[in-house]
XYZ file of C-alpha atoms in Angstrom:
332
model
C 0.000 0.000 0.000
C 2.804 2.391 0.873
C 4.601 1.733 -2.432
C 1.406 2.205 -4.444
C 0.771 5.651 -3.027
C 4.406 6.598 -3.369
C 4.327 5.806 -7.084
C 0.898 7.252 -7.825
C 1.280 10.635 -6.108
C -0.001 13.135 -8.683
C 2.328 16.102 -8.386
C 5.763 17.066 -9.654
C 8.944 16.463 -7.714
C 9.608 20.233 -7.656
C 6.442 20.675 -5.580
C 7.416 18.108 -2.983
C 7.927 19.348 0.571
C 11.464 19.057 1.897
C 11.064 16.760 4.923
C 14.740 16.669 5.823
C 14.457 20.008 7.636
C 12.695 18.563 10.654
C 13.372 14.840 10.321
C 16.326 15.065 12.706
C 14.263 17.094 15.193
C 11.498 14.496 15.161
C 14.006 11.699 15.709
C 15.554 13.681 18.578
C 12.125 13.965 20.173
C 11.597 10.207 19.958
C 15.077 9.482 21.356
C 14.643 11.868 24.310
C 11.246 10.405 25.151
C 12.692 6.884 25.049
C 15.389 7.940 27.525
C 12.723 8.908 30.074
C 9.741 6.647 29.305
C 10.198 2.931 28.671
C 7.801 1.429 26.157
C 4.489 3.157 25.381
C 5.749 3.704 21.822
C 2.268 3.757 20.312
C 0.919 6.177 22.924
C 3.929 8.471 22.450
C 3.457 8.511 18.673
C -0.250 9.341 19.013
C 0.342 12.151 21.518
C 3.012 13.635 19.232
C 0.532 13.385 16.357
C -2.110 15.318 18.310
C 0.295 18.065 19.353
C 1.430 18.452 15.739
C -2.181 18.426 14.511
C -3.188 21.120 17.045
C -5.498 18.800 18.986
C -6.175 18.037 22.640
C -5.517 14.581 24.083
C -7.317 12.504 26.720
C -4.842 9.998 28.179
C -6.443 7.071 29.960
C -4.658 4.495 32.065
C -4.376 2.995 35.526
C -2.203 4.830 38.090
C 1.540 4.475 37.670
C 1.880 4.044 33.890
C 3.516 7.489 33.359
C 0.502 9.496 32.141
C 1.500 12.639 34.036
C 5.176 12.129 33.216
C 4.417 11.985 29.508
C 2.488 15.272 29.601
C 5.252 17.056 31.514
C 7.899 15.592 29.225
C 6.123 16.835 26.089
C 6.076 20.372 27.487
C 9.729 20.122 28.462
C 10.872 18.942 25.039
C 8.952 21.645 23.152
C 10.187 24.515 25.337
C 6.560 25.335 26.141
C 5.056 27.088 29.141
C 3.601 24.303 31.258
C 0.973 24.301 33.977
C -0.832 21.586 35.848
C -4.342 21.503 37.306
C -5.231 18.741 39.741
C -8.977 18.263 39.351
C -10.807 17.526 42.622
C -14.521 17.466 43.560
C -14.274 20.866 45.306
C -12.508 22.654 42.417
C -14.372 25.722 41.127
C -14.301 27.186 37.572
C -12.473 30.276 38.848
C -9.707 28.001 40.178
C -9.128 26.912 36.585
C -9.768 30.031 34.516
C -8.730 32.743 36.951
C -10.587 35.553 38.693
C -10.686 39.322 39.089
C -9.370 40.707 42.370
C -9.682 44.238 43.735
C -6.328 46.017 43.815
C -6.378 48.112 46.985
C -3.611 50.410 45.705
C -5.305 51.371 42.443
C -8.924 50.722 43.484
C -9.321 48.763 40.240
C -9.962 45.121 39.538
C -7.002 43.099 38.264
C -7.354 39.767 36.533
C -5.321 36.930 38.021
C -4.752 34.271 35.387
C -5.644 30.688 36.201
C -3.543 27.637 35.316
C -5.179 27.304 31.879
C -3.029 30.203 30.720
C -0.044 28.263 29.420
C 1.079 26.535 26.216
C 0.626 22.950 27.391
C -1.832 22.389 30.237
C -2.003 19.109 32.129
C -5.473 18.485 33.529
C -4.807 15.638 35.936
C -7.698 13.276 36.692
C -10.177 15.365 34.764
C -13.098 13.133 35.725
C -12.752 13.997 39.437
C -14.286 17.469 39.028
C -18.046 18.046 38.697
C -19.683 19.117 35.427
C -19.640 22.803 36.439
C -15.844 22.839 36.551
C -15.426 20.620 33.497
C -17.622 23.055 31.552
C -15.074 25.793 32.286
C -12.850 24.126 29.680
C -15.452 24.127 26.884
C -14.609 27.541 25.439
C -10.851 27.343 25.863
C -10.649 23.888 24.242
C -12.604 24.871 21.140
C -12.008 28.604 20.614
C -8.613 28.833 22.366
C -9.858 31.757 24.424
C -11.259 32.512 27.874
C -14.062 34.965 28.619
C -14.220 36.229 32.207
C -16.373 39.191 33.295
C -17.075 40.069 29.672
C -13.405 40.267 28.670
C -12.010 37.751 26.184
C -8.379 36.673 26.471
C -6.713 34.697 23.690
C -4.396 31.739 24.202
C -1.094 31.119 22.425
C -0.794 29.436 19.034
C 0.531 26.198 20.543
C -2.237 25.841 23.138
C -2.803 22.157 23.968
C -4.626 20.405 26.793
C -3.416 16.974 27.882
C -5.955 15.454 30.263
C -5.640 12.206 32.211
C -8.196 9.931 33.764
C -8.249 6.632 35.628
C -10.660 4.138 33.997
C -10.838 1.815 37.013
C -11.750 3.890 40.039
C -15.350 5.165 39.899
C -15.884 6.490 43.430
C -15.638 10.269 43.541
C -15.558 10.637 39.761
C -17.920 12.284 37.274
C -18.681 11.254 33.715
C -17.322 13.687 31.142
C -20.032 15.371 29.032
C -20.233 14.161 25.447
C -19.690 17.717 24.187
C -16.395 17.868 26.057
C -15.265 14.418 24.920
C -15.856 15.510 21.323
C -13.382 18.357 21.832
C -10.543 15.897 22.444
C -8.917 14.871 19.174
C -7.873 11.489 20.578
C -8.332 9.255 23.563
C -4.986 7.517 24.015
C -4.794 4.431 26.215
C -1.602 3.692 28.143
C -1.346 0.022 29.109
C 0.931 -1.860 31.476
C 4.487 -2.393 30.193
C 5.634 -5.825 29.089
C 7.759 -7.946 31.419
C 10.947 -6.997 29.542
C 10.058 -3.312 29.683
C 9.331 -3.531 33.404
C 12.734 -5.118 33.983
C 14.312 -2.198 32.101
C 12.390 0.279 34.289
C 13.717 -1.450 37.412
C 17.245 -1.476 36.027
C 17.105 2.253 35.367
C 15.868 2.971 38.883
C 18.495 0.727 40.449
C 21.250 2.511 38.543
C 21.211 6.283 38.870
C 23.444 6.547 35.827
C 20.721 5.099 33.577
C 17.833 6.981 35.203
C 17.069 10.277 33.425
C 15.198 12.813 35.531
C 12.808 15.288 33.988
C 14.876 18.250 35.212
C 17.835 16.957 33.204
C 15.887 17.047 29.921
C 16.607 19.993 27.613
C 14.215 21.350 24.965
C 14.621 19.796 21.540
C 12.274 21.940 19.478
C 11.224 25.552 19.948
C 7.647 26.805 19.746
C 8.523 28.586 16.497
C 9.813 25.365 14.959
C 6.695 23.520 16.092
C 4.491 26.146 14.439
C 6.607 25.922 11.292
C 6.187 22.147 11.300
C 2.435 22.583 11.693
C 2.375 24.902 8.703
C 3.964 22.129 6.621
C 0.789 20.085 7.085
C -0.882 22.289 4.459
C 1.534 20.842 1.879
C 0.741 17.217 2.763
C -1.141 15.667 -0.150
C -4.396 13.802 0.500
C -5.950 12.094 -2.510
C -9.695 12.553 -2.988
C -10.202 8.794 -2.660
C -8.808 9.054 0.878
C -11.284 11.818 1.711
C -14.032 9.462 0.547
C -12.451 6.735 2.676
C -12.675 8.959 5.777
C -16.269 9.908 4.963
C -17.133 6.233 4.484
C -15.787 5.300 7.913
C -17.709 8.131 9.572
C -20.884 7.074 7.735
C -20.479 3.545 9.070
C -20.552 4.876 12.656
C -23.894 6.565 11.961
C -25.579 3.563 10.342
C -24.246 0.681 12.455
C -26.796 -1.167 14.588
C -24.242 -1.380 17.389
C -23.884 2.412 17.660
C -26.480 4.670 19.258
C -24.603 7.932 18.571
C -22.092 8.085 15.726
C -19.170 10.373 14.951
C -19.663 14.054 14.140
C -18.113 16.055 11.268
C -15.564 17.245 13.851
C -14.386 13.642 14.066
C -13.964 13.479 10.282
C -11.867 16.665 10.317
C -9.803 15.231 13.184
C -9.160 12.070 11.139
C -7.935 14.183 8.228
C -5.673 16.425 10.309
C -4.286 13.577 12.416
C -3.480 11.448 9.351
C -1.583 14.382 7.806
C 0.347 14.938 11.039
C 1.097 11.221 11.349
C 2.410 11.164 7.762
C 4.730 14.082 8.598
C 6.059 12.229 11.636
C 6.857 9.278 9.368
C 8.819 11.566 7.049
C 6.266 11.655 4.229
C 4.422 14.515 2.533
C 1.458 12.400 1.455
C -1.155 10.385 3.339
C -1.715 6.659 2.871
C -4.718 4.540 3.939
C -2.546 2.989 6.643
C -2.083 6.439 8.209
C -5.844 6.831 8.445
C -6.298 3.324 9.855
C -3.687 4.051 12.526
C -5.140 7.317 13.844
C -8.852 6.547 13.472
C -9.496 4.124 16.405
C -8.285 6.562 19.124
C -10.235 9.346 17.410
C -13.509 7.393 17.365
C -13.447 5.357 20.581
C -14.485 8.187 22.929
C -17.038 9.614 20.515
C -19.156 6.520 19.909
C -22.054 5.676 22.219
C -22.975 2.025 21.850
C -26.451 0.579 22.024
C -27.485 -1.318 25.126
C -27.475 -4.564 23.150
C -23.879 -4.073 22.013
C -22.746 -3.291 25.557
C -24.519 -6.360 26.930
C -22.710 -8.488 24.348
C -19.411 -7.208 25.741
C -18.393 -4.903 22.910
C -16.237 -1.857 23.641
C -16.294 1.347 21.626
C -12.734 0.676 20.479
C -13.589 -2.820 19.242
C -16.683 -1.554 17.422
C -14.661 1.272 15.829
C -12.090 -1.209 14.566
C -14.800 -3.442 13.070
C -16.420 -0.476 11.320
C -13.074 0.599 9.843
C -12.538 -2.909 8.455
C -15.943 -2.783 6.729
C -14.957 0.146 4.511
C -13.137 -0.709 1.301
C -9.564 0.568 1.277
C -8.755 2.806 -1.736
C -6.491 1.171 -4.307
């Protein structure tokens, strides 16, 4: 499939995008991440794809699989302003967005920015806050701006939210609204490491020489370079047959008997943008069907609401999404 699309790309060689400019930077990013985080290669690649595609990420996994570490590491490597919000049941929207405070010296109200004012924001255990606080993120996730007391404040061009949640513990947690879930480009699952990977983790911790601390990590790519890399996505070629392929997958989610609520047009746009970003990370300036098949399951799994019958039969949204993708004919 890769060779077919490489041969059949319908544009001149002079119009090809030079991918060598950032290929070394991308490889440096992967190498630095591997020095800190053992395994989780697929999750790392998907999170990098979302950041490049200007999308937010919901990272799900049991405690102790490096969800928070990954978010902090991404901010460190991209030289981005980083902030962290620990969501708790008593957290208020003003604790997240910020609030106006009376300045006794000037007798005027000053706005004190909340932790959402950064380049990369880690929302830890997002499902521990009630709906009122979760709704505080609606505007900033979609419009990249915050409106407080009638004044709108814009976020930076690299604004990204990385949220984590624990899928096991249910006590003291709140279900995320569907409208908020739809604002996350991907839901990335971080699983337990393999036995070999766990041995490597233990070896690194037993030997301080092999253990790389986050404070010892230096930025690899600047915010300007990241924005320049994002701008290169416009030059990534997507054949019309692949657009039809994306539309066909989305249509399947809306007509399947196993799905109560299918994917929205926002999901289709996310599939397009993520596949272009993933192609860039692989050093290509054109999208293949395999790119789409790779990024689509994490894009769809948190957007699909299954029917009661499908849930009773033991199907998960991820499994259903994979089956629906396989039903659509792959472009030749």
